[in-house]
Amino acid sequence: MPHTLQSILVLLASAVVVVVLCRISRLPAILGYLVIGVVVGPFGLRWIPDNETTRFFAEFGIVFLLFSIGLEFSLAQLKAMRRAVLGLGLAQVAATTLIAMLAFWAFWGSWQVGLVLGAALAMSSTAIASKMLAERNEIGSPYGRDVMAILLFQDIAVVAFLIIIPSLAHPGKELMERLGWAAVKAAAVLSIILYFGQKPLRAWFQLIANQRSPELAMLNLLLVTLGLASLTAYAGLSLELGAFIAGMMIAETEFRYEVEEHVAPFRDVLLGLFFVTVGMSLDLHVVFAHFGLVLLLLVVPTVGKLVLVAGLARLSGAGRGNAIRTGLYVAQAGELALVMLTLANVNEVLDATTMQIVLAALVLSMLSGPLLIQLGDPLVKRFTANDWLARAAQITQIAARNVSRQDHVIICGYGRSGQNLARLLEAEKISYLALDNDAQRVKEAAVGGGNVVFGDASRRETLLTAGLMKARAVCITFADTRFALKIMHQVQYTRPELPVIVRTYDESDIEQLLKAGAAEVVPEILEGSLMLASHTLLLLGTPLTRVLARIRAIREERYSLFRGFFHGVTDAAAVADTVQPRLHSVLLAEGASAIGKTLGEVPMKGSVEVTGVRRRGTRSERPGDDWRFEPGDVVVLLGRPGDIDRAESRLLRGK
């Protein structure tokens, strides 16, 4: 077997096994890739050599990482957040790089090494921070916006560092000449590509899209990405810079989301290979020999960056708690830092030992990032114990808006759904007060005449100040079950008789929300399906009274007719297989255990219920316990995957 093919098979087998284990144990996949690299690489079992072929594929991973970052870069977002990006973001990158460069210069005796390490330290993990913000529903919070502004400026700053780093290995005068020449070439290449390339690129992508060929679209994407990367490489710059520019150009066209869909599968595979090569380059003998220094480079920069960012956030006007949270989210190292170290190593700016020590510290920093964020809440509460004045001012403002209000509706969340609800209440002359924790939205809406105030609806004091004791109802308008349950807990504790209406995404959390005390649960997807079905029935000539009666019956039955759906391959990414109820059809062929028995004699255990039986072209929507099964019946089950498997076995084999 050719050696290259053998290496690929080893990598694939290792990746599949280790990443599955990481998924089962809920560890990040990056940890699995790094472990694979360490174990099978030249400093481990030596199954995979650290040769040009392996590094070539890893370079592809870096290229598509930078392409993805460029694709997510938005000039419109930059313009909307320009004050935070060019204020807090610029200050963070500049201050972190400068302070770290001076410290490393004093330690290593080389300002070039100090600049590389300072620039690497200034970068944070966009993947970790944005994912944690989204999972915790904090992207719209004040500190969430500050974090996103910092990450956005880091994406801009990486362009400058990718230009500078390849020139740092050259001595004094030659270094300045190379830096100046690199800046001129970068300006020329960027101007040509961004100014003259936008219209031809859009027209070219339109031509490719008109052919309606997925294969052609994929080939074109590879051509454009690698072509622009090669163009910057030929100009004496880096491949990564060209890939970033390619992504940024496509991000400004209407083909952005189609390109994201095409690039995602092989981008993640190649990026995984990049992290494997990072693990392969880790010599554990060197790391353990300098383990004290590794820990020092892990703890001191992380804590220092946290304190620095929190201080800058405070200077920009953030409260103490929000400032500390901002620091926690950006304190860890990021993927771009690994890219910079790799680029510096290739250009011989860093020696092998320094590379090993810093690389180990950065990897540990990335792995500890989620833990640091999770432990952040107790830390914030401890250091902001005296920060009650800000909350008191917030509560005072809510009380001032609510002093004469009674028999009103409290709207928790003033996004699109909350604003639409508010307009309908106003049309019916029903009083309301909306609470939202997005300061910018509250400011804009208040200027526009909306009765909305800034406040955290999950806090009891906020709800009480908003007039919970005098309210007629509470409406929770954001589809976040965890946050909705917090609000409902406060309402149930204070006024258990008060009706609470909750919006949710689909049917998976209806029962949980109803048990928690919701008077009504409105599943977004099911209501959309209901409207689609009602319009279809009307256009087909069904009388309006019958359609309205059908809709009313479905709602009264808690959407039982719409519970679950038949899953396909395309649903795997959007729906958690082990959580969502689903529909599943079972054919009772000759010899099936259930034939001749009634439904009552074949009880379904767990969460499974029989929603219908189809017999010779007819269907009983919900059979009773006296329904007797016959050969050829198709039984439609509703439940969770594991329970459905057991119910199917009971129907077919009696087990």
XYZ file of C-alpha atoms in Angstrom:
655
model
C 0.000 0.000 0.000
C 1.414 3.469 -0.855
C 2.704 5.261 2.240
C 0.573 8.397 1.621
C -2.624 6.339 1.400
C -1.659 4.464 4.560
C -1.165 7.791 6.392
C -4.559 9.056 5.209
C -6.280 5.870 6.399
C -4.616 6.144 9.813
C -5.727 9.765 10.116
C -9.293 8.996 9.045
C -9.651 6.017 11.385
C -8.159 7.930 14.309
C -10.293 11.004 13.619
C -13.554 9.054 13.436
C -12.921 7.134 16.668
C -11.587 10.043 18.725
C -14.137 12.630 17.547
C -16.988 10.180 18.296
C -15.581 9.786 21.816
C -15.362 13.577 22.153
C -18.992 13.948 21.055
C -20.166 11.297 23.500
C -18.249 12.906 26.380
C -19.312 16.432 25.232
C -15.727 17.601 24.756
C -14.757 19.946 21.905
C -13.722 18.184 18.684
C -10.567 20.315 18.557
C -9.315 18.425 21.621
C -9.749 15.148 19.729
C -7.820 16.411 16.720
C -4.971 17.664 18.911
C -4.799 14.325 20.758
C -4.687 12.470 17.428
C -1.777 14.616 16.276
C 0.171 14.073 19.486
C -0.415 10.290 19.531
C 0.174 9.357 15.875
C 2.691 12.083 15.002
C 6.490 12.023 14.806
C 6.846 12.676 18.573
C 4.330 9.948 19.497
C 3.782 6.559 17.851
C 5.296 7.853 14.582
C 2.510 6.416 12.434
C 2.323 9.675 10.464
C 5.484 11.446 9.324
C 5.689 15.233 9.576
C 6.455 15.707 5.880
C 5.617 18.168 3.107
C 2.458 16.299 2.057
C 0.929 16.497 5.528
C 1.852 20.166 5.927
C 0.451 20.914 2.459
C -2.983 19.584 3.404
C -2.804 21.443 6.721
C -2.126 24.666 4.809
C -5.397 24.043 2.974
C -7.109 23.965 6.362
C -5.616 27.350 7.317
C -6.639 28.795 3.944
C -10.252 27.780 4.416
C -10.251 28.956 8.042
C -9.264 32.446 6.866
C -11.736 32.187 3.988
C -14.534 31.416 6.467
C -13.542 34.349 8.679
C -13.579 36.625 5.644
C -16.949 35.211 4.617
C -18.408 36.101 8.026
C -16.883 39.593 7.868
C -19.550 42.195 7.169
C -18.882 45.791 6.165
C -22.455 46.620 7.168
C -21.842 45.169 10.637
C -18.537 47.039 10.848
C -20.305 50.284 9.969
C -23.090 49.684 12.491
C -20.603 48.858 15.278
C -17.813 51.190 14.184
C -17.579 53.048 17.509
C -17.128 49.853 19.523
C -14.958 48.160 16.870
C -12.615 51.101 16.281
C -12.720 52.076 19.953
C -12.698 49.061 22.244
C -11.551 46.611 19.554
C -8.614 48.739 18.415
C -7.610 49.514 21.993
C -7.667 45.820 22.947
C -5.516 44.616 20.055
C -3.069 47.535 20.246
C -2.641 47.465 24.033
C -2.381 43.669 24.285
C 0.132 43.469 21.436
C 2.272 46.334 22.765
C 2.368 45.205 26.404
C 3.005 41.573 25.495
C 5.655 42.540 22.937
C 7.585 44.572 25.537
C 7.329 41.737 28.086
C 8.443 39.033 25.642
C 11.171 41.320 24.260
C 12.594 41.673 27.764
C 12.335 37.907 28.307
C 13.535 36.621 24.903
C 15.726 39.555 23.866
C 14.147 39.895 20.411
C 11.470 42.452 19.538
C 10.551 40.401 16.451
C 9.722 37.391 18.627
C 7.945 39.734 21.042
C 5.805 41.172 18.231
C 4.764 37.724 16.969
C 3.913 36.467 20.462
C 2.148 39.728 21.358
C 0.072 39.603 18.178
C -0.794 35.947 18.848
C -1.799 36.746 22.420
C -4.064 39.586 21.222
C -6.215 37.116 19.272
C -9.205 35.359 20.862
C -11.232 32.367 19.712
C -14.207 33.560 17.659
C -15.555 29.998 17.539
C -15.513 29.541 21.337
C -16.737 33.035 22.294
C -19.535 33.305 19.730
C -20.756 29.757 20.447
C -20.852 30.359 24.208
C -22.643 33.704 23.740
C -25.254 32.067 21.517
C -25.777 29.091 23.853
C -26.229 31.423 26.845
C -28.485 33.823 24.907
C -26.059 36.703 25.558
C -25.198 37.973 22.060
C -27.654 40.859 22.447
C -26.373 41.812 25.914
C -24.094 44.867 26.357
C -21.034 42.712 27.016
C -22.017 40.368 24.163
C -21.892 43.284 21.718
C -18.541 44.410 23.143
C -17.146 40.892 22.704
C -18.348 40.743 19.078
C -16.833 44.182 18.400
C -13.450 43.043 19.740
C -13.559 39.832 17.678
C -14.490 41.826 14.566
C -11.485 44.112 14.952
C -9.233 41.111 15.531
C -10.344 39.810 12.132
C -9.262 43.145 10.627
C -5.958 43.208 12.525
C -4.992 39.724 11.355
C -4.624 41.119 7.823
C -1.831 43.444 9.004
C -0.107 40.685 10.974
C -0.211 38.294 8.010
C 1.623 40.957 5.998
C 4.200 41.761 8.704
C 5.195 38.319 10.048
C 6.871 36.892 6.894
C 9.277 39.886 6.840
C 10.414 39.687 10.479
C 13.170 37.099 9.953
C 15.339 39.574 8.004
C 17.932 41.844 9.680
C 17.588 45.601 10.409
C 17.688 47.649 7.201
C 16.504 44.778 5.029
C 13.591 44.234 7.430
C 12.398 47.832 7.049
C 12.739 47.610 3.273
C 10.779 44.358 3.174
C 8.080 45.732 5.473
C 7.731 48.848 3.337
C 7.668 46.829 0.125
C 5.159 44.369 1.629
C 2.902 47.285 2.647
C 3.045 48.730 -0.884
C 2.286 45.363 -2.485
C -0.516 44.698 -0.014
C -2.095 48.075 -0.708
C -1.822 47.532 -4.473
C -3.171 43.971 -4.388
C -5.998 44.865 -1.998
C -6.985 47.886 -4.089
C -7.029 45.898 -7.310
C -8.960 42.984 -5.849
C -11.452 44.921 -3.741
C -12.047 47.900 -6.029
C -11.812 46.377 -9.484
C -12.713 42.789 -8.603
C -16.131 43.216 -6.988
C -18.277 43.690 -10.112
C -16.560 40.997 -12.224
C -16.767 38.581 -9.272
C -20.518 39.174 -8.833
C -21.140 38.743 -12.574
C -19.033 35.572 -12.659
C -20.868 34.025 -9.693
C -24.190 34.921 -11.316
C -23.101 33.116 -14.499
C -22.128 30.026 -12.486
C -25.393 30.141 -10.501
C -27.437 30.273 -13.703
C -26.054 26.864 -14.687
C -27.714 25.277 -11.614
C -24.907 22.763 -11.176
C -23.660 21.963 -7.646
C -20.477 20.413 -9.065
C -19.714 23.552 -11.067
C -20.434 25.759 -8.044
C -17.988 23.741 -5.931
C -15.287 23.861 -8.603
C -15.783 27.597 -8.982
C -15.508 28.126 -5.236
C -12.209 26.239 -5.105
C -10.943 28.185 -8.118
C -11.770 31.604 -6.655
C -10.490 30.838 -3.149
C -7.233 29.179 -4.159
C -6.802 31.549 -7.101
C -6.895 34.684 -4.934
C -4.747 32.963 -2.298
C -2.175 32.146 -4.995
C -2.337 35.730 -6.303
C -1.330 37.165 -2.921
C 1.348 34.463 -2.560
C 2.818 35.392 -5.952
C 2.861 39.012 -4.779
C 5.132 37.981 -1.919
C 2.376 37.968 0.695
C 0.702 34.952 2.321
C -1.850 32.449 1.056
C -3.967 33.158 4.118
C -4.319 36.843 3.226
C -5.695 35.994 -0.208
C -8.162 33.512 1.258
C -9.409 36.128 3.731
C -9.892 38.654 0.918
C -11.761 36.070 -1.174
C -14.172 35.425 1.684
C -14.630 39.141 2.361
C -15.446 39.852 -1.306
C -17.996 37.047 -1.534
C -19.557 38.191 1.778
C -20.650 41.414 0.059
C -22.553 39.542 -2.678
C -25.921 37.806 -2.670
C -24.157 34.419 -3.017
C -22.743 34.449 0.510
C -25.077 31.864 2.080
C -24.874 29.482 -0.884
C -21.081 29.616 -0.670
C -21.190 28.962 3.092
C -23.252 25.847 2.410
C -20.776 24.571 -0.172
C -17.616 25.301 1.809
C -18.724 24.008 5.234
C -18.126 20.225 4.779
C -14.578 20.181 3.438
C -13.605 23.318 5.412
C -14.270 21.513 8.705
C -12.405 18.410 7.524
C -9.352 20.409 6.418
C -9.476 22.557 9.534
C -9.506 19.367 11.584
C -6.397 18.265 9.695
C -4.765 21.593 10.585
C -5.342 20.957 14.285
C -4.007 17.425 13.816
C -0.771 18.890 12.435
C -0.659 21.308 15.384
C -0.799 18.277 17.670
C 1.844 16.520 15.536
C 4.202 19.450 16.006
C 3.926 19.260 19.820
C 6.977 17.529 21.258
C 5.788 16.453 24.700
C 9.382 15.885 25.857
C 10.163 19.578 25.291
C 6.808 20.642 26.767
C 7.285 18.641 29.986
C 10.902 19.753 30.237
C 9.653 23.372 30.324
C 6.270 22.691 31.935
C 6.683 25.447 34.521
C 7.224 27.988 31.760
C 4.225 26.605 29.850
C 1.991 27.116 32.907
C 3.427 30.602 33.402
C 2.622 31.489 29.770
C -0.860 30.046 30.265
C -1.822 31.778 33.514
C -0.118 35.190 33.342
C -1.222 36.207 29.804
C -4.780 34.903 30.385
C -5.210 36.791 33.659
C -3.410 39.851 32.282
C -5.595 39.921 29.172
C -8.741 39.512 31.261
C -7.762 42.460 33.508
C -6.686 44.607 30.544
C -9.883 44.020 28.549
C -12.066 44.574 31.628
C -10.252 47.857 32.290
C -10.664 49.014 28.683
C -14.353 48.078 28.780
C -14.796 50.127 31.970
C -13.119 53.118 30.302
C -15.534 52.748 27.382
C -18.493 53.103 29.769
C -19.383 49.490 30.628
C -20.523 48.563 34.122
C -18.183 46.568 36.344
C -20.041 43.289 35.821
C -20.278 43.700 32.040
C -16.599 44.673 31.858
C -15.486 41.518 33.692
C -17.720 39.338 31.503
C -16.213 40.923 28.378
C -12.742 40.077 29.673
C -13.731 36.483 30.436
C -14.986 35.903 26.889
C -11.849 37.179 25.130
C -9.162 36.121 27.634
C -8.432 32.773 25.960
C -6.241 32.312 22.879
C -7.714 31.703 19.435
C -7.325 29.847 16.160
C -5.672 32.843 14.499
C -2.903 32.729 17.105
C -2.042 29.198 15.946
C -2.030 30.429 12.337
C 0.390 33.231 13.251
C 2.708 30.874 15.118
C 2.707 28.458 12.177
C 3.494 31.314 9.780
C 6.282 32.588 12.059
C 7.761 29.097 12.355
C 7.723 28.576 8.576
C 9.517 31.915 8.115
C 12.023 31.022 10.883
C 11.071 33.911 13.167
C 10.633 31.512 16.117
C 13.077 28.785 17.120
C 11.820 25.255 17.703
C 11.884 25.327 21.527
C 10.069 28.655 21.784
C 7.500 27.412 19.298
C 6.856 24.268 21.389
C 6.461 26.156 24.688
C 4.164 28.885 23.335
C 2.133 26.444 21.237
C 1.445 24.244 24.275
C 0.370 27.290 26.317
C -1.974 28.514 23.571
C -3.571 25.092 23.124
C -4.185 24.812 26.888
C -5.606 28.334 26.864
C -8.116 27.447 24.127
C -9.151 24.264 25.921
C -9.675 26.116 29.220
C -11.660 28.942 27.568
C -15.179 27.431 27.936
C -14.438 26.485 31.562
C -13.284 30.037 32.316
C -16.501 31.453 30.846
C -18.661 28.957 32.770
C -16.965 29.892 36.054
C -17.325 33.574 35.244
C -20.757 34.141 36.819
C -19.688 33.467 40.428
C -16.579 35.590 39.798
C -18.683 38.475 38.485
C -21.090 38.274 41.435
C -18.195 38.293 43.869
C -16.487 41.326 42.373
C -19.691 43.262 41.711
C -21.308 42.858 45.102
C -21.283 46.649 45.510
C -22.594 47.299 42.013
C -26.180 47.594 43.283
C -26.488 51.265 42.347
C -26.752 50.477 38.630
C -29.487 47.913 39.254
C -31.276 50.317 41.614
C -31.236 52.990 38.913
C -32.601 50.461 36.411
C -35.421 49.464 38.764
C -36.184 53.128 39.511
C -36.558 53.799 35.791
C -38.947 50.846 35.404
C -40.979 52.017 38.414
C -41.210 55.541 37.003
C -42.688 54.201 33.758
C -45.100 51.959 35.640
C -46.272 54.109 38.549
C -49.891 54.525 37.379
C -50.249 51.347 35.341
C -52.596 48.489 36.215
C -54.417 45.671 34.393
C -51.568 45.741 31.885
C -49.600 43.075 30.019
C -45.900 42.557 30.778
C -44.041 41.682 27.555
C -40.732 39.908 28.213
C -38.563 40.523 25.167
C -39.042 43.330 22.657
C -37.753 41.709 19.475
C -39.868 41.355 16.353
C -42.501 39.158 18.038
C -42.680 41.426 21.082
C -43.045 44.544 18.964
C -45.811 42.988 16.844
C -47.651 41.974 20.007
C -47.268 45.511 21.380
C -48.779 47.014 18.207
C -51.845 44.749 18.478
C -52.289 45.595 22.165
C -52.090 49.297 21.328
C -54.708 48.834 18.587
C -57.014 47.254 21.180
C -56.137 50.000 23.707
C -54.694 47.466 26.165
C -51.919 48.817 28.361
C -48.535 47.054 28.335
C -44.945 47.404 29.526
C -42.107 45.667 27.667
C -38.812 44.534 29.248
C -35.707 43.920 27.158
C -31.983 43.551 27.982
C -30.725 44.986 24.682
C -29.839 48.607 25.526
C -29.553 49.703 21.889
C -32.969 48.254 20.997
C -34.572 49.847 24.067
C -33.083 53.217 23.176
C -34.248 53.064 19.557
C -37.717 51.781 20.482
C -38.213 54.344 23.251
C -37.375 57.185 20.852
C -39.900 55.674 18.432
C -42.640 55.766 21.074
C -42.524 52.166 22.321
C -43.358 51.598 25.990
C -40.210 49.580 26.665
C -37.572 49.771 29.404
C -34.221 48.087 29.958
C -34.435 45.220 32.445
C -33.765 41.523 33.052
C -37.183 39.845 33.120
C -35.794 36.753 34.874
C -35.221 38.758 38.091
C -38.067 38.928 40.584
C -37.397 42.550 41.563
C -37.569 43.604 37.922
C -40.932 41.869 37.418
C -42.325 43.318 40.639
C -41.229 46.810 39.671
C -42.827 46.289 36.252
C -46.160 45.808 38.057
C -46.405 42.041 38.290
C -48.874 42.302 41.188
C -51.219 44.490 39.092
C -50.724 42.865 35.680
C -53.362 40.953 33.680
C -50.916 38.635 31.927
C -47.258 37.974 31.132
C -46.104 37.235 27.564
C -42.672 35.680 26.955
C -41.815 36.408 23.335
C -38.373 34.852 22.793
C -37.958 31.186 21.904
C -35.497 30.341 24.687
C -36.980 27.656 26.932
C -34.295 27.922 29.616
C -34.815 31.664 30.059
C -38.611 31.310 29.819
C -38.568 28.761 32.653
C -36.650 31.227 34.852
C -39.287 33.910 34.276
C -42.143 31.463 34.854
C -40.547 30.324 38.117
C -40.591 33.922 39.385
C -44.208 34.429 38.272
C -45.365 31.133 39.817
C -43.650 31.992 43.092
C -45.250 35.444 43.271
C -48.593 35.180 41.435
C -49.368 31.565 40.476
C -52.841 32.521 39.209
C -51.489 34.992 36.610
C -51.737 33.638 33.024
C -48.391 33.320 31.215
C -48.246 32.966 27.412
C -44.984 31.571 26.074
C -43.537 31.480 22.583
C -41.397 28.464 21.718
C -39.681 27.205 18.585
C -41.421 23.859 18.063
C -43.387 21.189 19.904
C -40.454 19.663 21.807
C -40.864 21.851 24.921
C -44.671 22.250 25.044
C -45.239 19.735 27.843
C -42.338 21.063 29.917
C -43.605 24.653 29.657
C -47.188 23.654 30.431
C -46.053 21.748 33.530
C -44.061 24.827 34.597
C -47.282 26.841 34.629
C -47.764 28.302 31.155
C -51.402 29.050 30.336
C -50.684 28.843 26.611
C -47.643 27.777 24.594
C -47.343 29.036 21.011
C -44.943 26.875 18.961
C -43.647 28.996 16.104
C -43.216 26.234 13.529
C -46.591 24.605 14.255
C -48.437 27.922 14.019
C -46.749 28.551 10.675
C -47.842 25.088 9.514
C -51.365 25.805 10.758
C -51.602 29.038 8.764
C -50.193 27.329 5.676
C -52.747 24.529 5.983
C -55.674 26.914 6.573
C -54.870 29.038 3.507
C -54.506 25.877 1.416
C -57.900 24.567 2.585
C -59.570 27.905 1.831
C -58.106 28.022 -1.679
C -59.324 24.444 -2.252
C -62.882 25.529 -1.474
C -63.279 24.347 2.120
C -65.848 26.574 3.884
C -64.360 29.212 6.202
C -66.399 28.001 9.193
C -65.022 24.468 8.808
C -61.438 25.759 8.530
C -61.861 27.906 11.653
C -63.398 24.982 13.516
C -60.498 22.739 12.491
C -57.913 25.312 13.626
C -59.706 25.791 16.947
C -59.873 22.038 17.527
C -56.153 21.599 16.805
C -55.238 24.349 19.247
C -57.543 22.977 21.917
C -55.866 19.572 21.523
C -52.472 21.228 22.053
C -51.475 20.682 18.413
C -51.727 16.905 18.806
C -52.422 16.508 15.071
C -49.154 18.287 14.283
C -46.966 16.619 16.899
C -43.808 15.115 15.445
C -42.799 14.672 11.820
C -41.155 12.039 9.641
C -37.405 12.652 9.796
C -35.020 12.518 6.880
C -31.299 12.965 6.355
C -31.686 16.734 5.880
C -33.167 17.113 9.370
C -30.121 15.714 11.164
C -28.245 19.020 11.417
C -31.238 21.072 12.519
C -32.852 18.725 15.026
C -31.280 16.850 17.926
C -32.039 13.200 17.158
C -32.177 12.088 20.766
C -34.458 14.886 21.961
C -37.121 15.667 19.381
C -40.298 13.539 19.120
C -40.754 12.086 15.651
C -43.249 10.148 13.585
C -42.405 6.654 12.397
C -44.470 4.229 10.272
C -44.517 0.476 11.023
C -45.939 -2.044 8.496
C -47.612 -5.067 10.114
C -46.738 -7.894 7.711
C -47.945 -11.488 8.062
C -46.601 -12.953 11.282
C -46.367 -9.675 13.198
C -47.077 -10.159 16.888
C -49.753 -7.436 17.068
C -51.998 -8.948 14.355
C -55.334 -10.027 15.834
C -54.787 -8.025 19.017
C -56.403 -4.750 20.023
C -54.468 -1.570 20.697
C -55.311 -1.965 24.395
C -53.633 -5.402 24.349
C -50.412 -3.958 22.900
C -49.727 -1.046 25.260
C -47.132 1.502 24.192
C -44.586 2.252 26.906
C -42.587 5.422 27.488
C -43.483 8.521 25.499
C -44.888 6.631 22.473
C -48.464 6.987 21.264
C -50.283 5.691 18.191
C -51.428 8.733 16.185
C -53.036 6.808 13.330
C -53.450 3.542 11.439
C -53.692 3.358 7.677
C -55.616 0.341 6.287
C -56.062 -0.292 2.565
C -55.867 3.375 1.636
C -57.969 4.693 4.543
C -56.671 6.203 7.757
C -57.980 6.375 11.282
C -56.453 9.496 12.786
C -56.503 8.235 16.362
C -57.651 4.610 16.975
C -59.261 3.660 20.258
C -58.155 0.878 22.595
C -60.597 -1.507 20.873
C -58.957 -1.125 17.449
C -57.916 -4.600 16.231
C -54.819 -4.846 14.038
C -54.893 -6.710 10.717
C -52.176 -7.773 8.231
C -51.127 -4.852 6.028
C -51.951 -2.154 8.611
C -49.485 0.756 8.722
C -49.206 2.033 12.299
C -47.953 5.625 12.764
C -46.073 6.078 16.049
C -45.114 9.362 17.763
C -42.322 9.484 20.325
C -38.627 9.757 20.968
C -36.265 7.564 18.914
C -35.349 5.032 21.618
C -38.957 4.585 22.756
C -40.128 4.212 19.143
C -37.614 1.396 18.569
C -38.974 -0.501 21.570
C -42.614 0.093 20.487
C -41.858 -1.189 16.979
C -40.282 -4.304 18.465
C -43.412 -4.841 20.608
C -45.685 -4.551 17.535
C -43.627 -6.872 15.341
C -42.075 -9.360 17.751
C -44.068 -8.957 20.974
C -40.990 -7.863 22.963
